[in-house]
Amino acid sequence: MTHVVTLNAGSSSLKFGLFSLQADDPVAICTGAVDRIGGSGASITAISADGKALGADVPQGIADHRDALTQVLDLIVRQFPDAHITAVGHRIVHGGPHHDRPILLTPDNLQALDELSPFAPLHQPYNLDGVRAAMQRFPDAAQVACFDTAFHRSHPWVNDTFALPTEYYDMGVRRYGFHGLSYEYISDHLARTAPLLYGGRVIVGHLGNGASMCGMIHGRSVGSSMGFTAIDGLPMGTRCGQLDPGVVLYLMDQKGMSVDEITDLLYCKSGLLGLSGLSSDMRTLEQADTGRARQAISYFNFRARRELGALAAVLGGLDAVVFTGGIGENSALVRERICVNMGWMGIELDHDANTDHARIISTPLSRVQVMVIPTNEELVIARAAARFVYPHMYQSLLDHAGSDAEGKSA
Ligand code: ADP
């Protein structure tokens, strides 16, 4: 049987999966993560489909991403000696303005993706390091890039641009949107399980450490809360979300802060952590009984409600809301606060269903169906990688990516 490895390389972590290619859909046989790459106390956690822990402590530490990948692949080969790896699927944060679907990676297009690193300096270089390490380790396997931005290339121009002189748009200063693999999973899931809703107007809240919202019509993205970078939009664990650019000018000009200091502030010290002064973790804040923790949660919910209303206006109405991501899937409190008093928009939450984390958490009479759907970005990557090896298998029900990014017009 043939297999696909999925890789999602962050700045100090590497998430991975091993999928066997079976007739109807790739099946995960192992998922895991390497944490604290380059630091002390590194560990590999891995769990097989039947719940067996396969991870290992790495007392000698993990020097870099190449080392991490070597250790992960050693673990896979040790635990699954019969695995025949024919493709590696990579999560790549930025595909630029033109990639609206996964691509087969070659040394040439890899270099072109390197040139997008200034757009996502905290993610793209690590993603591409993972690709290079996998190419070296599996020279005969197909290496497939799955872009977080691709799902949003269907945005109309008004949702793709800033009101800057147009030469900035031409140089790539655009609203790219992110979390595209998660949104693609939800869109595909709706097509399979709720085709009527899929065909309508849906807002998906991917609420995790990173958080964003996406408005879809007929399964395609028409608007997203994230913009040029993954700090825009909703507040997140440590990222500030929407911010008046005048604040940045003030910090530079009047407070003498450097680019590095402002980057650290906006990406690492803001959001839930900055507001609460306690933690970036929603579960910790819900359990903490402090005024600042409550304020942080209130701000998170307030911004999510605002974005929900804004995206509903963009969609011209609403048929369904889907919550996903660690907070969206697990926090009944956040879902309740976001949906409370939204009857005017057709949302009526079923309190008990919400508390029970049911799949449908709106009342039967609610005009808008509210759902909780666990996301699965790894499966989206595995499907995409598998399609390059076996083009006739795993054709998604959908072709989300049919948009022509060049075709945008004012
Ligand atoms: P990432 O963006 O890193 O993938 P996740 O999607 O795993 O993040 O989401 C992590 C967030 O989900 C954290 O803020 C965590 O506290 C929150 N979370 C997980 N489980 C719960 C829970 N039971 N209640 C509230 N928040 C939760």
Coordinates of C-alpha atoms and ligand atoms in Angstrom, one line a residue:
M1 CA 0.0 0.0 0.0
T2 CA 1.3 3.5 -0.7
H3 CA 1.4 6.4 1.7
V4 CA 1.5 10.2 1.9
V5 CA 3.4 12.2 4.5
T6 CA 2.0 15.7 5.4
L7 CA 4.2 18.4 6.9
N8 CA 3.3 21.7 8.5
A9 CA 6.5 23.4 9.6
G10 CA 6.2 26.4 11.9
S11 CA 9.0 28.6 13.4
S12 CA 9.8 26.2 16.2
S13 CA 7.4 23.3 15.6
L14 CA 6.7 20.7 12.9
K15 CA 3.3 18.9 12.7
F16 CA 3.2 15.8 10.6
G17 CA 0.9 13.0 9.5
L18 CA 1.2 9.7 7.7
F19 CA -1.8 8.7 5.6
S20 CA -2.4 5.4 3.7
L21 CA -4.0 5.9 0.3
Q22 CA -7.2 3.9 0.4
A23 CA -9.9 3.8 -2.2
D24 CA -12.3 6.4 -1.0
D25 CA -10.2 8.8 0.9
P26 CA -6.7 8.9 2.5
V27 CA -6.8 7.5 6.0
A28 CA -4.6 8.9 8.8
I29 CA -2.5 6.2 10.4
C30 CA -0.3 8.5 12.5
T31 CA -0.3 12.2 13.4
G32 CA 2.1 14.1 15.6
A33 CA 4.3 17.1 16.3
V34 CA 7.8 18.1 17.1
D35 CA 8.0 21.0 19.6
R36 CA 10.7 23.4 20.6
I37 CA 12.9 22.9 17.6
G38 CA 16.2 24.7 18.3
G39 CA 15.5 25.0 22.0
S40 CA 16.0 22.8 25.0
G41 CA 13.5 20.1 26.0
A42 CA 12.5 19.1 22.5
S43 CA 10.0 16.3 22.2
I44 CA 8.2 14.3 19.5
T45 CA 4.6 13.4 20.2
A46 CA 2.9 11.0 17.8
I47 CA -0.2 9.0 18.1
S48 CA -1.4 6.1 15.9
A49 CA -5.0 5.8 14.6
D50 CA -5.7 3.2 17.2
G51 CA -4.6 5.6 20.0
K52 CA -1.1 4.2 20.7
A53 CA 1.4 6.8 21.8
L54 CA 4.5 6.5 19.5
G55 CA 6.4 9.7 20.5
A56 CA 9.8 10.0 22.0
D57 CA 11.8 12.4 24.2
V58 CA 14.8 13.7 22.4
P59 CA 17.3 14.4 25.2
Q60 CA 20.0 15.6 22.8
G61 CA 17.6 18.3 21.5
I62 CA 16.6 19.0 17.9
A63 CA 18.9 21.5 16.2
D64 CA 16.8 22.7 13.2
H65 CA 14.0 21.7 10.9
R66 CA 16.2 19.3 8.9
D67 CA 17.1 17.5 12.1
A68 CA 13.4 17.5 13.1
L69 CA 12.3 16.0 9.8
T70 CA 15.0 13.4 10.0
Q71 CA 13.8 12.3 13.4
V72 CA 10.2 12.3 12.4
L73 CA 10.9 10.2 9.3
D74 CA 13.1 7.9 11.3
L75 CA 10.1 7.4 13.7
I76 CA 7.8 6.7 10.8
V77 CA 10.1 4.2 9.2
R78 CA 10.7 2.5 12.6
Q79 CA 7.0 2.3 13.5
F80 CA 5.6 1.7 10.0
P81 CA 8.4 -0.3 8.2
D82 CA 6.0 -1.2 5.3
A83 CA 5.1 2.3 4.5
H84 CA 5.9 3.2 0.8
I85 CA 5.9 7.0 0.7
T86 CA 5.0 8.3 -2.8
A87 CA 4.2 11.9 -2.0
V88 CA 4.8 14.5 0.6
G89 CA 2.2 17.3 1.1
H90 CA 3.5 20.6 2.6
R91 CA 1.4 23.4 4.1
I92 CA 2.9 26.6 2.7
V93 CA 1.5 29.7 4.2
H94 CA 1.9 32.0 1.2
G95 CA 1.2 31.3 -2.5
G96 CA 1.2 34.9 -3.6
P97 CA -1.4 36.4 -5.9
H98 CA -1.5 33.7 -8.6
H99 CA -1.5 30.2 -6.9
D100 CA -5.2 29.3 -6.5
R101 CA -4.6 25.6 -6.0
P102 CA -1.9 23.1 -4.9
I103 CA 1.2 22.7 -7.1
L104 CA 3.9 20.1 -7.7
L105 CA 7.1 21.5 -6.3
T106 CA 10.3 21.8 -8.4
P107 CA 13.6 23.5 -7.6
D108 CA 12.5 26.4 -9.9
N109 CA 9.1 27.1 -8.4
L110 CA 10.6 26.6 -5.0
Q111 CA 12.8 29.5 -5.7
A112 CA 9.8 31.6 -6.7
L113 CA 8.2 30.7 -3.4
D114 CA 11.3 31.8 -1.6
E115 CA 10.7 35.3 -3.1
L116 CA 7.4 35.5 -1.2
S117 CA 9.2 35.1 2.1
P118 CA 9.2 38.8 2.8
F119 CA 5.3 38.6 2.8
A120 CA 5.4 36.0 5.6
P121 CA 8.8 36.1 7.2
L122 CA 7.8 34.2 10.3
H123 CA 6.4 31.2 8.4
Q124 CA 7.4 30.9 4.8
P125 CA 11.1 30.3 5.3
Y126 CA 10.4 27.4 7.7
N127 CA 7.8 25.9 5.4
L128 CA 10.3 25.9 2.6
D129 CA 13.1 24.5 4.8
G130 CA 10.7 21.6 5.4
V131 CA 10.3 21.1 1.6
R132 CA 14.0 21.1 1.0
A133 CA 14.6 18.5 3.7
A134 CA 11.8 16.3 2.4
M135 CA 13.2 16.6 -1.2
Q136 CA 16.5 15.4 0.0
R137 CA 15.1 12.6 2.1
F138 CA 12.5 11.4 -0.6
P139 CA 14.0 12.4 -4.0
D140 CA 11.5 10.1 -5.8
A141 CA 8.4 11.3 -4.0
A142 CA 6.1 14.0 -5.4
Q143 CA 6.5 17.1 -3.3
V144 CA 3.2 19.1 -3.2
A145 CA 2.6 22.6 -1.9
C146 CA -0.8 23.4 -0.4
F147 CA -1.2 27.2 0.1
D148 CA -3.1 28.8 3.0
T149 CA -3.8 31.7 0.7
A150 CA -5.1 29.7 -2.3
F151 CA -8.7 29.3 -1.2
H152 CA -9.2 33.1 -1.0
R153 CA -8.0 33.8 -4.6
S154 CA -11.6 33.8 -5.6
H155 CA -12.2 37.2 -3.7
P156 CA -13.7 39.9 -5.8
W157 CA -11.3 42.8 -6.3
V158 CA -12.9 45.1 -3.7
N159 CA -12.1 42.4 -1.1
D160 CA -8.6 41.8 -2.5
T161 CA -7.3 45.4 -2.4
F162 CA -6.5 48.2 0.0
A163 CA -7.2 51.8 -0.8
L164 CA -3.6 52.5 -1.7
P165 CA -2.4 53.7 -5.0
T166 CA -2.8 50.8 -7.4
E167 CA 1.0 50.3 -7.9
Y168 CA 1.0 48.8 -4.4
Y169 CA -1.6 46.3 -5.4
D170 CA 0.6 45.5 -8.4
M171 CA 3.6 44.9 -6.2
G172 CA 1.6 42.4 -4.2
V173 CA 0.2 44.5 -1.3
R174 CA -3.2 42.7 -1.2
R175 CA -5.6 41.0 1.1
Y176 CA -4.5 37.4 0.8
G177 CA -6.5 35.8 3.6
F178 CA -5.2 32.7 5.4
H179 CA -6.4 29.5 7.1
G180 CA -7.4 28.4 3.5
L181 CA -6.8 24.7 4.1
S182 CA -9.2 24.7 7.1
Y183 CA -11.9 26.6 5.1
E184 CA -11.4 24.2 2.2
Y185 CA -12.0 21.3 4.5
I186 CA -15.2 22.8 5.9
S187 CA -16.4 23.7 2.4
D188 CA -15.8 20.2 1.1
H189 CA -17.4 18.7 4.3
L190 CA -20.6 20.8 3.7
A191 CA -20.7 19.8 0.1
R192 CA -20.7 16.2 1.2
T193 CA -23.0 16.4 4.2
A194 CA -25.2 19.5 3.8
P195 CA -25.4 20.3 0.0
L196 CA -28.2 22.9 0.4
L197 CA -26.2 24.9 2.9
Y198 CA -23.1 24.5 0.9
G199 CA -24.9 26.1 -2.0
G200 CA -25.9 29.1 0.2
R201 CA -24.2 31.8 2.2
V202 CA -22.0 30.5 5.0
I203 CA -19.7 32.2 7.5
V204 CA -17.0 30.0 9.0
G205 CA -15.2 31.1 12.1
H206 CA -11.8 29.3 12.4
L207 CA -11.2 30.2 16.0
G208 CA -7.9 28.8 17.4
N209 CA -4.6 30.3 18.5
G210 CA -4.8 31.9 15.1
A211 CA -8.3 33.1 14.4
S212 CA -10.2 34.3 11.3
M213 CA -13.6 34.3 9.6
C214 CA -14.4 33.6 6.0
G215 CA -17.6 34.3 4.1
M216 CA -18.5 31.8 1.4
I217 CA -21.0 31.6 -1.3
H218 CA -21.4 28.2 -3.0
G219 CA -18.4 27.0 -1.2
R220 CA -16.0 29.7 -2.5
S221 CA -14.5 32.4 -0.4
V222 CA -15.8 35.9 -1.1
G223 CA -14.4 37.6 2.0
S224 CA -12.0 37.0 4.9
S225 CA -11.0 38.8 8.0
M226 CA -7.3 38.3 7.5
G227 CA -5.5 40.6 5.0
F228 CA -2.0 41.1 3.9
T229 CA -0.6 39.1 6.9
A230 CA -2.0 36.8 9.5
I231 CA -2.2 39.5 12.1
D232 CA -5.2 41.3 10.6
G233 CA -8.9 40.7 11.6
L234 CA -9.9 39.0 14.8
P235 CA -7.7 39.2 17.9
M236 CA -5.8 35.9 18.5
G237 CA -3.8 34.1 21.2
T238 CA -0.9 36.5 20.9
R239 CA -1.7 38.6 17.8
C240 CA -3.6 41.9 18.0
G241 CA -6.0 41.5 15.0
Q242 CA -7.3 44.6 13.3
L243 CA -5.3 47.7 14.3
D244 CA -5.3 51.3 13.0
P245 CA -2.0 51.6 11.0
G246 CA -1.6 55.0 12.7
V247 CA -0.7 53.1 15.9
V248 CA 2.3 51.6 14.2
L249 CA 3.4 55.0 12.9
Y250 CA 3.0 56.5 16.4
L251 CA 5.1 53.6 18.0
M252 CA 7.8 54.2 15.5
D253 CA 7.8 57.9 15.4
Q254 CA 7.0 58.9 19.0
K255 CA 8.2 55.9 20.9
G256 CA 11.2 55.0 18.9
M257 CA 10.3 51.4 18.6
S258 CA 12.1 49.3 16.0
V259 CA 10.6 47.0 13.4
D260 CA 11.6 44.0 15.4
E261 CA 10.1 45.4 18.6
I262 CA 6.8 46.2 16.9
T263 CA 6.8 42.8 15.2
D264 CA 7.3 41.2 18.6
L265 CA 4.5 43.3 20.1
L266 CA 1.9 42.7 17.4
Y267 CA 2.6 39.0 16.8
C268 CA 3.7 37.7 20.2
K269 CA 2.6 40.0 23.0
S270 CA -0.9 41.1 22.0
G271 CA -4.3 39.5 21.6
L272 CA -5.7 37.4 24.5
L273 CA -2.2 37.4 26.2
G274 CA -1.8 41.1 26.0
L275 CA -5.3 42.0 27.2
S276 CA -5.4 39.4 30.0
G277 CA -1.8 39.8 31.1
L278 CA -2.2 36.1 31.9
S279 CA -2.4 33.7 29.0
S280 CA -2.9 33.3 25.3
D281 CA -5.0 30.2 26.0
M282 CA -8.7 30.6 25.9
R283 CA -9.3 27.6 28.2
T284 CA -7.0 29.1 30.9
L285 CA -8.8 32.4 30.6
E286 CA -12.2 30.8 31.0
Q287 CA -11.1 29.2 34.2
A288 CA -9.3 32.3 35.5
D289 CA -11.5 34.5 37.6
T290 CA -9.9 37.9 36.9
G291 CA -11.3 41.0 35.5
R292 CA -8.6 41.2 32.8
A293 CA -9.3 37.6 31.7
R294 CA -13.0 38.4 31.3
Q295 CA -12.2 41.6 29.4
A296 CA -9.9 39.7 27.0
I297 CA -12.7 37.1 26.3
S298 CA -15.2 40.0 25.9
Y299 CA -13.0 41.7 23.3
F300 CA -12.5 38.4 21.4
N301 CA -16.3 37.9 21.3
F302 CA -17.1 41.5 20.4
R303 CA -14.7 41.5 17.4
A304 CA -16.0 38.1 16.3
R305 CA -19.6 39.4 16.4
R306 CA -18.6 42.5 14.4
E307 CA -16.9 40.4 11.8
L308 CA -19.9 38.1 11.6
G309 CA -22.2 41.1 10.9
A310 CA -19.8 42.6 8.4
L311 CA -19.4 39.3 6.4
A312 CA -23.2 38.7 6.5
A313 CA -23.5 42.1 4.8
V314 CA -20.9 41.1 2.2
L315 CA -22.8 37.8 1.5
G316 CA -26.1 39.6 1.3
G317 CA -27.6 37.5 4.0
L318 CA -26.8 34.3 5.8
D319 CA -27.8 30.6 5.7
A320 CA -25.3 29.0 8.1
V321 CA -22.5 29.7 10.6
V322 CA -19.8 27.1 11.2
F323 CA -17.5 27.1 14.2
T324 CA -14.2 25.3 14.0
G325 CA -10.6 25.4 15.4
G326 CA -9.7 24.7 19.0
I327 CA -11.9 27.5 20.5
G328 CA -14.7 27.2 17.9
E329 CA -14.9 23.4 18.5
N330 CA -14.6 23.4 22.2
S331 CA -15.7 26.6 23.8
A332 CA -19.5 26.6 24.4
L333 CA -19.0 30.0 26.2
V334 CA -17.5 31.7 23.2
R335 CA -20.0 30.3 20.8
E336 CA -22.9 31.4 23.1
R337 CA -21.5 34.9 23.5
I338 CA -20.9 35.4 19.8
C339 CA -24.4 34.2 18.9
V340 CA -26.4 35.8 21.8
N341 CA -29.0 38.4 20.7
M342 CA -28.5 37.7 17.0
G343 CA -32.1 36.8 16.5
W344 CA -32.4 39.9 14.2
M345 CA -29.9 38.1 11.9
G346 CA -31.9 34.8 12.0
I347 CA -29.5 33.1 14.6
E348 CA -31.2 31.3 17.5
L349 CA -28.8 29.2 19.5
D350 CA -30.0 26.0 21.2
H351 CA -28.4 26.4 24.6
D352 CA -28.4 22.7 25.5
A353 CA -27.1 21.6 22.1
N354 CA -24.3 24.2 22.4
T355 CA -23.4 23.0 25.9
D356 CA -23.3 19.4 24.6
H357 CA -21.1 20.4 21.7
A358 CA -23.6 18.9 19.2
R359 CA -23.0 19.2 15.5
I360 CA -26.0 21.5 15.0
I361 CA -26.3 24.0 17.9
S362 CA -29.2 26.2 16.6
T363 CA -32.8 25.6 17.3
P364 CA -35.0 23.8 14.7
L365 CA -36.7 27.2 14.1
S366 CA -33.5 29.2 13.7
R367 CA -33.4 30.7 10.1
V368 CA -29.6 30.3 10.2
Q369 CA -28.2 26.9 11.0
V370 CA -25.3 27.1 13.4
M371 CA -22.9 24.2 13.3
V372 CA -19.7 22.9 15.0
I373 CA -17.5 21.0 12.5
P374 CA -14.0 19.9 13.6
T375 CA -11.5 21.0 10.9
N376 CA -8.9 18.6 9.4
E377 CA -6.2 20.6 7.5
E378 CA -3.9 17.5 7.3
L379 CA -6.5 15.6 5.4
V380 CA -6.9 18.4 2.9
I381 CA -3.1 18.3 2.3
A382 CA -3.1 14.5 2.1
R383 CA -5.9 14.6 -0.5
A384 CA -4.1 17.2 -2.6
A385 CA -0.8 15.3 -2.5
A386 CA -2.5 12.0 -3.4
R387 CA -4.2 13.6 -6.4
F388 CA -0.8 14.4 -7.9
V389 CA 0.3 10.8 -7.6
Y390 CA -3.1 9.2 -8.6
P391 CA -4.9 11.9 -10.6
H392 CA -8.0 9.9 -11.0
M393 CA -8.4 9.1 -7.3
Y394 CA -9.6 11.5 -4.6
Q395 CA -11.2 14.0 -7.0
S396 CA -12.9 16.3 -4.5
L397 CA -16.6 16.8 -5.0
L398 CA -15.7 20.4 -5.7
D399 CA -13.4 22.4 -7.7
H400 CA -13.0 25.4 -5.3
A401 CA -10.0 26.6 -7.1
G402 CA -11.4 27.5 -10.5
S403 CA -10.9 31.2 -10.1
D404 CA -8.6 33.2 -12.2
A405 CA -6.6 35.5 -10.0
E406 CA -5.6 37.5 -13.1
G407 CA -9.3 38.0 -13.9
K408 CA -10.0 40.3 -11.0
S409 CA -11.2 43.7 -12.1
A410 CA -12.5 46.8 -10.5
Ligands
ADP1 P1 -3.8 26.4 16.5 O1 -4.2 27.7 15.9 O2 -2.4 26.5 17.2 O3 -4.0 25.2 15.7 P2 -6.0 25.4 18.1 O4 -6.9 25.3 16.9 O5 -5.5 24.1 18.6 O6 -4.8 26.3 17.8 O7 -6.7 26.2 19.2 C1 -6.1 26.4 20.5 C2 -7.1 27.2 21.3 O8 -8.2 26.4 21.6 C3 -6.5 27.6 22.7 O9 -6.8 29.0 23.0 C4 -7.2 26.7 23.6 O10 -7.3 27.2 24.9 C5 -8.6 26.6 23.0 N1 -9.3 25.5 23.5 C6 -9.1 24.1 23.3 N2 -9.9 23.4 24.1 C7 -10.7 24.3 24.7 C8 -11.8 24.2 25.6 N3 -12.3 23.0 26.0 N4 -12.4 25.3 26.1 C9 -12.0 26.5 25.7 N5 -11.0 26.7 24.8 C10 -10.3 25.6 24.4

